Short mmCIF file of C-alpha atoms in Angstrom, two decimals:
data_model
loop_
_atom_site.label_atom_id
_atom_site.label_comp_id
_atom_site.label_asym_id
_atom_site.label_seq_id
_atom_site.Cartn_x
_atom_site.Cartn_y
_atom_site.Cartn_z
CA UNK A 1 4.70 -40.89 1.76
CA UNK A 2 1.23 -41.35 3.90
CA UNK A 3 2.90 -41.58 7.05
CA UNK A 4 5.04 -38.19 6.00
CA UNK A 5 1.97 -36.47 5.51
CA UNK A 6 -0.02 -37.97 8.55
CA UNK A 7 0.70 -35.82 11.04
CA UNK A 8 -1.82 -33.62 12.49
CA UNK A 9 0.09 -30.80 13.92
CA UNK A 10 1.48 -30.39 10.18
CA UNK A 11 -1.36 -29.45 8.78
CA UNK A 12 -3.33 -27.62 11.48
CA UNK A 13 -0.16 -25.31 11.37
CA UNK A 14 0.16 -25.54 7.52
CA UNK A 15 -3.56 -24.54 7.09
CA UNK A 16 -3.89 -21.56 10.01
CA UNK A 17 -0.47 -20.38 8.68
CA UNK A 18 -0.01 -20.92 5.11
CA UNK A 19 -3.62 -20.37 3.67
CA UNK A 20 -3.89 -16.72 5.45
CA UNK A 21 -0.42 -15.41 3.91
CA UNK A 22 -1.27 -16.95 0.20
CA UNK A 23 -4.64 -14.82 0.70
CA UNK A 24 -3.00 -12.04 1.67
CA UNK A 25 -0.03 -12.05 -1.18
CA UNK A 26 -2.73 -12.37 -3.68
CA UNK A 27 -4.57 -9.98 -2.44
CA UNK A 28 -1.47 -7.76 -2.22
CA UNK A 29 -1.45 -8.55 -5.74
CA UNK A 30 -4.45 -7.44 -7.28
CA UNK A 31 -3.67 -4.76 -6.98
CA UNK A 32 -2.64 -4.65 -10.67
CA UNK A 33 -5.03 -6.88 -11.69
CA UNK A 34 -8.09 -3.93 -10.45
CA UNK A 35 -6.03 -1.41 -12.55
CA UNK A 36 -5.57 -3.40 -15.76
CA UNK A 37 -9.19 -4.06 -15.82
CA UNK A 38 -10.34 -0.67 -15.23
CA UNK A 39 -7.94 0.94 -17.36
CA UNK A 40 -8.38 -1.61 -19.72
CA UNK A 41 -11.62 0.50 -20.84
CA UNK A 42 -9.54 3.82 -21.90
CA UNK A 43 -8.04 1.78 -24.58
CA UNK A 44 -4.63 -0.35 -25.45
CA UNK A 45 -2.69 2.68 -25.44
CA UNK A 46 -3.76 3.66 -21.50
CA UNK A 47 -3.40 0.43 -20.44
CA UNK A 48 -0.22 -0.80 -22.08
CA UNK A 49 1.37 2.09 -20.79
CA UNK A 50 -0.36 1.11 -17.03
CA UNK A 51 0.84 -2.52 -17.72
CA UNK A 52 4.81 -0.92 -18.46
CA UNK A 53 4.80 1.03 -15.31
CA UNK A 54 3.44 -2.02 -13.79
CA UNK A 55 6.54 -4.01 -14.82
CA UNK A 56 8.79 -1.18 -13.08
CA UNK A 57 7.71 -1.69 -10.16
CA UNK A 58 7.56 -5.65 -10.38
CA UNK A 59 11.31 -5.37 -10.05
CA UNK A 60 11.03 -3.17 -7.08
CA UNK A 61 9.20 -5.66 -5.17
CA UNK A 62 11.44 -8.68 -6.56
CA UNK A 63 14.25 -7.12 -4.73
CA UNK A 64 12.06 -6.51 -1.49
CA UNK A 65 10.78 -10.22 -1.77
CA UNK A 66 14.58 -11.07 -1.40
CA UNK A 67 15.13 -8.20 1.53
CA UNK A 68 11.51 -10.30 3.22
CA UNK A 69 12.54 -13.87 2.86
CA UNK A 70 15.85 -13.16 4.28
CA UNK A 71 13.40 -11.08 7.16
CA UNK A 72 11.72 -14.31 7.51
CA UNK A 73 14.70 -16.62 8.50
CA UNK A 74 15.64 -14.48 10.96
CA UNK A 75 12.42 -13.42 12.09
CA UNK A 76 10.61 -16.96 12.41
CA UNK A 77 13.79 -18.29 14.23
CA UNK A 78 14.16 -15.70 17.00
CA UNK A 79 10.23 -16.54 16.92
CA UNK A 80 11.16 -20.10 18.02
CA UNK A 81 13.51 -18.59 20.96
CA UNK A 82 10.77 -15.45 21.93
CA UNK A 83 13.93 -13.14 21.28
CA UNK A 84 11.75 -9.94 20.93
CA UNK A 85 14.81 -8.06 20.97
CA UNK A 86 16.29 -9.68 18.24
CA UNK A 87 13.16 -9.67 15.97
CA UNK A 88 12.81 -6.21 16.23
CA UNK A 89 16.30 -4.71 15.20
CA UNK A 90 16.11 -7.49 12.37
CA UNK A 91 13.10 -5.31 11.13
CA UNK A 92 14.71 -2.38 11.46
CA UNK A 93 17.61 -3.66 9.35
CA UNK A 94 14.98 -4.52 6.62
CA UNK A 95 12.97 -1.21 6.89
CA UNK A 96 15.95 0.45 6.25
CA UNK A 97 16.97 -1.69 3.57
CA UNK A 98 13.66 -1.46 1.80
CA UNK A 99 13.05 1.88 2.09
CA UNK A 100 16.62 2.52 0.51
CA UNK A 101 15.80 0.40 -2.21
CA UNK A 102 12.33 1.43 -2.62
CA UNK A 103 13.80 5.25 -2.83
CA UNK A 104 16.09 4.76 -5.32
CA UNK A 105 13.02 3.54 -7.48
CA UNK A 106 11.08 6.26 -5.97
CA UNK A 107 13.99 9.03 -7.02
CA UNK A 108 14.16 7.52 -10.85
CA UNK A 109 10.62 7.58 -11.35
CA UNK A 110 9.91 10.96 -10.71
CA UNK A 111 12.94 12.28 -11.63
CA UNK A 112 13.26 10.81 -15.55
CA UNK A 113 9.64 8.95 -15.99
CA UNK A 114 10.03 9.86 -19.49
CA UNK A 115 13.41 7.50 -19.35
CA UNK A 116 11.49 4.64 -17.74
CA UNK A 117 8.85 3.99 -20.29
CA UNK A 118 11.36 5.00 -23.18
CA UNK A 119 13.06 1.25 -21.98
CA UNK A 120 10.31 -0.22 -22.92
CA UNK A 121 8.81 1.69 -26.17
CA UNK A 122 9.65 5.15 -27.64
CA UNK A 123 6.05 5.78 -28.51
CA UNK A 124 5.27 9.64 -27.76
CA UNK A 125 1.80 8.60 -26.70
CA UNK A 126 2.73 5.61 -24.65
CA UNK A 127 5.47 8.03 -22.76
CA UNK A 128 3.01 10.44 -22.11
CA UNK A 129 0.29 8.55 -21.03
CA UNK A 130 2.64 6.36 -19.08
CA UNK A 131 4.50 9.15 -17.52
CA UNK A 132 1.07 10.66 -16.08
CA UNK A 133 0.81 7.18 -14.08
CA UNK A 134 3.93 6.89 -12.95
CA UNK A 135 4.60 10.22 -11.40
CA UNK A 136 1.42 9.55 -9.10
CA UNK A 137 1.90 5.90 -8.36
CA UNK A 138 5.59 6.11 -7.56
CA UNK A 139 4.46 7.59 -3.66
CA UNK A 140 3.22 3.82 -3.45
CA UNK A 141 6.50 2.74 -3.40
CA UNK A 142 7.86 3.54 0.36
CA UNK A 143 4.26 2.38 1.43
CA UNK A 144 4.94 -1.33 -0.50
CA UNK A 145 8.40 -1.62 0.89
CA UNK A 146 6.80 -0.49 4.64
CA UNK A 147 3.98 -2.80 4.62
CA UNK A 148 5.98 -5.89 2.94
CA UNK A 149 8.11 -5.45 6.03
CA UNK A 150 5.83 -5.00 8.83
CA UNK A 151 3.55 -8.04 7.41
CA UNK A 152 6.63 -10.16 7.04
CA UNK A 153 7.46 -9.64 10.58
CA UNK A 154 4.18 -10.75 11.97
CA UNK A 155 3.53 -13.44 9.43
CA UNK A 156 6.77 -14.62 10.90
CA UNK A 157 5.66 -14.28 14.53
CA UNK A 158 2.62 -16.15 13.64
CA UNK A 159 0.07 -12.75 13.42
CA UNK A 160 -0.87 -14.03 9.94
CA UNK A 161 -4.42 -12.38 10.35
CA UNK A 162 -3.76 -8.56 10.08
CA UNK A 163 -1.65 -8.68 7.04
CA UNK A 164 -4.54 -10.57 5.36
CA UNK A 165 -7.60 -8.51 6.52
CA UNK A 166 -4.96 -5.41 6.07
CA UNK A 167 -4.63 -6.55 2.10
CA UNK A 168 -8.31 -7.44 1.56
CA UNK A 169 -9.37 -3.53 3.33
CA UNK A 170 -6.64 -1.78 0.94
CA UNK A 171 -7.78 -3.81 -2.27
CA UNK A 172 -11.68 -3.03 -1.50
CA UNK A 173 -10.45 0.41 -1.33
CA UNK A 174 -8.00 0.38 -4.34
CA UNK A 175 -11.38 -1.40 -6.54
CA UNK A 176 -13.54 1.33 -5.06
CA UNK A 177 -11.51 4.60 -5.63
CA UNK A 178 -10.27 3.39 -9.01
CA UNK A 179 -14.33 2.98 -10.47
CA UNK A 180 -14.24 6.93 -8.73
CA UNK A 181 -11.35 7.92 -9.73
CA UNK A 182 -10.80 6.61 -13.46
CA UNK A 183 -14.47 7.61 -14.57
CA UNK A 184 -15.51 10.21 -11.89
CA UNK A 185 -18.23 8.36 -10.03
CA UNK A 186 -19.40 9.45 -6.70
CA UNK A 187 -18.67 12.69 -6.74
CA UNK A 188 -15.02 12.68 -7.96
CA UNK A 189 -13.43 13.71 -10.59
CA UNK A 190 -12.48 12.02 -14.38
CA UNK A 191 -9.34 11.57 -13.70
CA UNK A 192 -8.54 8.63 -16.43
CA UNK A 193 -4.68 7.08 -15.80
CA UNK A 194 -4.03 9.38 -13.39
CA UNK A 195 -7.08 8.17 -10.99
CA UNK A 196 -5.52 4.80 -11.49
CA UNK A 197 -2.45 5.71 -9.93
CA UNK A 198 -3.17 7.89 -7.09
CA UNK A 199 -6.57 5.47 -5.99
CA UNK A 200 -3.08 2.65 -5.91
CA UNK A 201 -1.45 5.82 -4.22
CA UNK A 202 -3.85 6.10 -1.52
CA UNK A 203 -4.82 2.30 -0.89
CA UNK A 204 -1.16 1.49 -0.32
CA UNK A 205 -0.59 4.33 2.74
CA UNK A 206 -4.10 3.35 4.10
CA UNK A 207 -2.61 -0.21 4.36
CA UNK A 208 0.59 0.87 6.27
CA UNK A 209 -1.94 3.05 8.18
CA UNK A 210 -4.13 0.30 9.53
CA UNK A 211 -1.11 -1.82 10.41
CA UNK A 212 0.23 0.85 12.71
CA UNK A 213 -2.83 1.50 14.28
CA UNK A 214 -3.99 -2.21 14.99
CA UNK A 215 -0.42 -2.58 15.98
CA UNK A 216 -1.28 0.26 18.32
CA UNK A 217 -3.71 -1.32 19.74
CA UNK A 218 -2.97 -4.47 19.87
CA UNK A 219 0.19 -3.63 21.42
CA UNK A 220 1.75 -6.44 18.93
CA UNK A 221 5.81 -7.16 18.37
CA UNK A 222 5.96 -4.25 15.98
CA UNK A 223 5.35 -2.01 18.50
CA UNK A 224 8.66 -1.00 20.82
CA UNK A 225 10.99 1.71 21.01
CA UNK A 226 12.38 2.95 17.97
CA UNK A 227 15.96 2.94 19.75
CA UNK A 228 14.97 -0.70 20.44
CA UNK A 229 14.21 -1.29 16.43
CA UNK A 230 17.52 1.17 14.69
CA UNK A 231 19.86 0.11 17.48
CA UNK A 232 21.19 -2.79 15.76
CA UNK A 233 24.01 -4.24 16.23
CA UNK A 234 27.61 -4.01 13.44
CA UNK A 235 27.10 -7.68 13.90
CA UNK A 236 23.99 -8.51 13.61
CA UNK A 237 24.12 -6.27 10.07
CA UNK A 238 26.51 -8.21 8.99
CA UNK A 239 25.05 -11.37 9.39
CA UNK A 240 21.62 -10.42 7.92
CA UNK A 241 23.15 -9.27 4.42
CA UNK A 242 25.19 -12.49 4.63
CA UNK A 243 22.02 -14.40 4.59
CA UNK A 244 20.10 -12.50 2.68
CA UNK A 245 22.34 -11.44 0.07
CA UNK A 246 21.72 -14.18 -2.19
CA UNK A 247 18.17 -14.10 -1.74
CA UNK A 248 17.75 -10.87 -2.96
CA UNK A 249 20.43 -11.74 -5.75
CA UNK A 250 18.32 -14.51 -6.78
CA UNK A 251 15.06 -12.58 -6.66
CA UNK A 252 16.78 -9.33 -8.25
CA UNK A 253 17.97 -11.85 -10.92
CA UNK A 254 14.27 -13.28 -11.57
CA UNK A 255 12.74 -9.96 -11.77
CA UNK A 256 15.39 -8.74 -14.10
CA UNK A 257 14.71 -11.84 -16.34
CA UNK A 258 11.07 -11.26 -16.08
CA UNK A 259 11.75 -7.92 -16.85
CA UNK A 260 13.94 -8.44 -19.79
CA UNK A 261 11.13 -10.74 -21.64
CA UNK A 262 8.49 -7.60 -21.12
CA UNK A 263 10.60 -5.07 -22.60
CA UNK A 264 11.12 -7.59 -25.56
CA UNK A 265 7.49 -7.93 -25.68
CA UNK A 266 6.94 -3.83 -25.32
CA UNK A 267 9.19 -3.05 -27.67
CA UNK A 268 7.38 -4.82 -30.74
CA UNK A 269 4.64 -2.52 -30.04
CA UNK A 270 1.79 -1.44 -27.51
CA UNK A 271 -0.73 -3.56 -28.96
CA UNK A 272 1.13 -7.07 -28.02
CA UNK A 273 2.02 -5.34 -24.86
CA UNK A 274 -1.69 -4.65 -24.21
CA UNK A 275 -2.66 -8.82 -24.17
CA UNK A 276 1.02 -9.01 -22.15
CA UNK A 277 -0.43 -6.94 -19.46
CA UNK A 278 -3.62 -8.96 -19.13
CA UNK A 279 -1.41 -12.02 -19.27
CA UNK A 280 0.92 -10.95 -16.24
CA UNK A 281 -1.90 -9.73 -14.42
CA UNK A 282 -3.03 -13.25 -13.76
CA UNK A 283 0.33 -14.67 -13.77
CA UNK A 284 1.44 -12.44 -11.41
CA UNK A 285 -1.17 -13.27 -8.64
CA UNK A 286 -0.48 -17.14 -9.13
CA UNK A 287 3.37 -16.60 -8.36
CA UNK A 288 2.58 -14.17 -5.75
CA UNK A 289 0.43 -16.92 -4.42
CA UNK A 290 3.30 -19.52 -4.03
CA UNK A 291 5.75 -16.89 -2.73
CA UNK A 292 3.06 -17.05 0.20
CA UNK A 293 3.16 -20.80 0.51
CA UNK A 294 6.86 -20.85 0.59
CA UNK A 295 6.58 -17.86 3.36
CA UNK A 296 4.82 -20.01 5.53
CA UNK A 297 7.35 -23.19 4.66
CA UNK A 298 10.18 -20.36 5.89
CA UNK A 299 8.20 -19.30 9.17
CA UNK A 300 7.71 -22.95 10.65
CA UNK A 301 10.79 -24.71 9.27
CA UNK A 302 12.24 -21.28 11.13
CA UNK A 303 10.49 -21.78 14.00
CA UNK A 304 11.52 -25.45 14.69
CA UNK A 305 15.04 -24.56 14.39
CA UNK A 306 14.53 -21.68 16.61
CA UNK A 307 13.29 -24.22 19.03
CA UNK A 308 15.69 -26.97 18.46
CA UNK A 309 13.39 -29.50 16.91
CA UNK A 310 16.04 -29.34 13.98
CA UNK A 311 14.03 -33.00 12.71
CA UNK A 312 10.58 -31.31 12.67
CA UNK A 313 12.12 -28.83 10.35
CA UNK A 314 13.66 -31.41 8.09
CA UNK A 315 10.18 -33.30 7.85
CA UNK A 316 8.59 -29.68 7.06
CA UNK A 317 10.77 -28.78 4.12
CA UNK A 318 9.92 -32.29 2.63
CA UNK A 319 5.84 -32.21 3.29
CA UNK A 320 6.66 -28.82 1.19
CA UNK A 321 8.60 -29.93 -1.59
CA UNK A 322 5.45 -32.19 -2.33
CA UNK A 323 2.92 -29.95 -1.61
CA UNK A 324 4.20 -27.17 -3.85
CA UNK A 325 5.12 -28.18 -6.76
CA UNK A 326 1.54 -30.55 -6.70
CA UNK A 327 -0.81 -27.53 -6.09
CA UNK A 328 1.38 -25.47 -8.94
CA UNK A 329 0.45 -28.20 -10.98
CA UNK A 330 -3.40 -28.07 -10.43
CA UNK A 331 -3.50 -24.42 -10.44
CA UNK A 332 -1.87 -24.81 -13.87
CA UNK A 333 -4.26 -27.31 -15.48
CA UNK A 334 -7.40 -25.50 -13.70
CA UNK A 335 -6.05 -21.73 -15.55
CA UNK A 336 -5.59 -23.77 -19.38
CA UNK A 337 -9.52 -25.02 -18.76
CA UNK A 338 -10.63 -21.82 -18.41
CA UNK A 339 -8.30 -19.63 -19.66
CA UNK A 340 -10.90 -17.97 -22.36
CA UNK A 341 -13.37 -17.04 -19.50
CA UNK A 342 -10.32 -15.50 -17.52
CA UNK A 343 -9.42 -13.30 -20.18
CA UNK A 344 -12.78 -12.81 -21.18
CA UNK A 345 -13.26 -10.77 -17.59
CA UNK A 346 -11.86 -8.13 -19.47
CA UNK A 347 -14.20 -8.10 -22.06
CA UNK A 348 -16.72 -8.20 -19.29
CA UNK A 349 -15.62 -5.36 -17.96
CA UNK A 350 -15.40 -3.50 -21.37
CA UNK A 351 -19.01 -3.75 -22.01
CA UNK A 352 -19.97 -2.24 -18.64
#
């Protein structure tokens, strides 16, 4: 097991890879987490119906975390080869898969928002409330599947930096225009629920913003042609959704059971649901968190492949299916020691 683990070019690749695109997936994350604790201060009503919505859109991005990892086999291996050609139209496949799936979300929530929160409680003040939130926050959507592409592509091309400092600008900004927003503070509006979802609104297209414009500058992989990026290939199609079919089956089928539990939760009434939401907030970053590690596990087992160092790879996925599962384990026994003081942040918060 030592010798496994002593290898220096392991690790100086693990850390400079892996560490940046946990950061940024949390990051990415809390987003909720700034909304449930700000909303949690207009009352259980408010911010179950915040946490519901929430829960809508953590299936969304389930599917798009299959449509990504699939992104990242191709992506990181093509990496390993410098096939910029390649890498591109395999972005282009995913931005158009996203965004498709992303719409159809999109189309529902606007379209019957009533219908959405009815799945998981019929109460007329939860509907309402939750309805208010959802219309606003459902422009996020195309933004999330946008940026989970673009920063997929360059965490896969080794740019792990700009996603990260992308993630921590946009949550700054989502913490700072919800405070504005939600209780009308410098010079904006009280706009309760509704400031909640259009500060999330606004954050999200700021991030997809700042990516194209570093890009811009930076002159980086994502920029090209767009002939160069929707010009793919019948074949190349093809074998992307053969791959990453049952990835996004698997991560579909995950959010769905996820999903499943919160509705039974919901539906025995918004109070529960209102300690569920502060529950998933934090358990949401945590797997978030590991999705990262196991993004970086994709990109350089990817890479070595790419390359032909097929026995590099082999030795990857096995420093990785220690690693893991070990830090899961102390992140675990570190959240039931303090679990009071975690949830007490909202409390915190309340007394503001």
């Amino acid at each position: 097991m030592f010798k496994l683990f002593n290898n220096k070019r392991f690790w100086k690749t693990a850390l400079t890879l892996a560490v940046p695109v946990a950061l940024q997936n949390m990051l990415t994350s809390s987003f909720t987490l700034a909304d449930t604790l700000l909303v949690s201060r207009l009352g259980d009503v408010t911010l179950s119906s915040v946490g519901m919505v929430g829960q809508w859109g953590w299936l969304m991005t389930m599917v798009l975390v299959g449509f990504c990892s699939g992104t990242t086999v191709f992506v990181s291996q093509f990496w390993g080869i410098k096939d910029t050609r390649r890498i591109r139209s395999t972005c282009g496949i995913a931005l158009v898969s996203s965004l498709a799936v992303s719409g159809i979300f999109t189309i529902i929530s606007l379209v019957i928002p009533q219908y959405v929160l009815r799945i998981f409680n019929s109460d007329p003040a939860i509907i309402a409330e939750g309805s208010k939130y959802l219309l606003v926050v459902a422009w996020s959507y195309f933004a999330v599947a946008i940026t989970n592409v673009l920063s997929t592509v360059l965490r896969s091309t080794e740019e792990v930096k700009l996603p990260m400092y992308v993630s921590a600008f946009t949550t700054v900004l989502n913490i700072f225009l919800d405070y504005c927003m939600i209780f009308g503070k410098c010079g904006f509006p009280e706009m309760g629920i509704k400031g909640a979802a259009l500060a999330t609104s606004i954050s999200a297209w700021a991030g997809v913003a700042v990516i194209v414009i570093v890009s811009l500058i930076r002159k980086n992989i994502l920029i090209a042609p767009l002939r160069e990026m929707f010009d793919f290939r019948k074949e190349e199609v093809k074998a992307f959704y053969k791959k990453t079919a049952p990835v996004v089956f698997n991560e579909g089928m995950w959010g769905a059971g996820t999903f499943t539990f919160n509705v039974i939760y919901a539906n025995m009434g918004y109070e529960y649901f209102a300690a569920v939401t502060i529950l998933r907030s934090f358990e949401n970053i945590a797997f978030i968190f590991f999705i990262g590690l196991c993004s970086a596990c994709s990109v350089m087992i990817g890479k070595s492949i790419g390359m032909g160092r097929i026995d590099d790879g082999v030795k990857d996925s096995k420093r990785f299916a220690f690693l893991v599962p070990s830090i899961a384990v102390a992140v675990a026994i570190v959240i039931i020691i303090f679990r009071n003081q975690l949830v007490g942040i909202f409390n915190m918060v309340n007394k503001i």
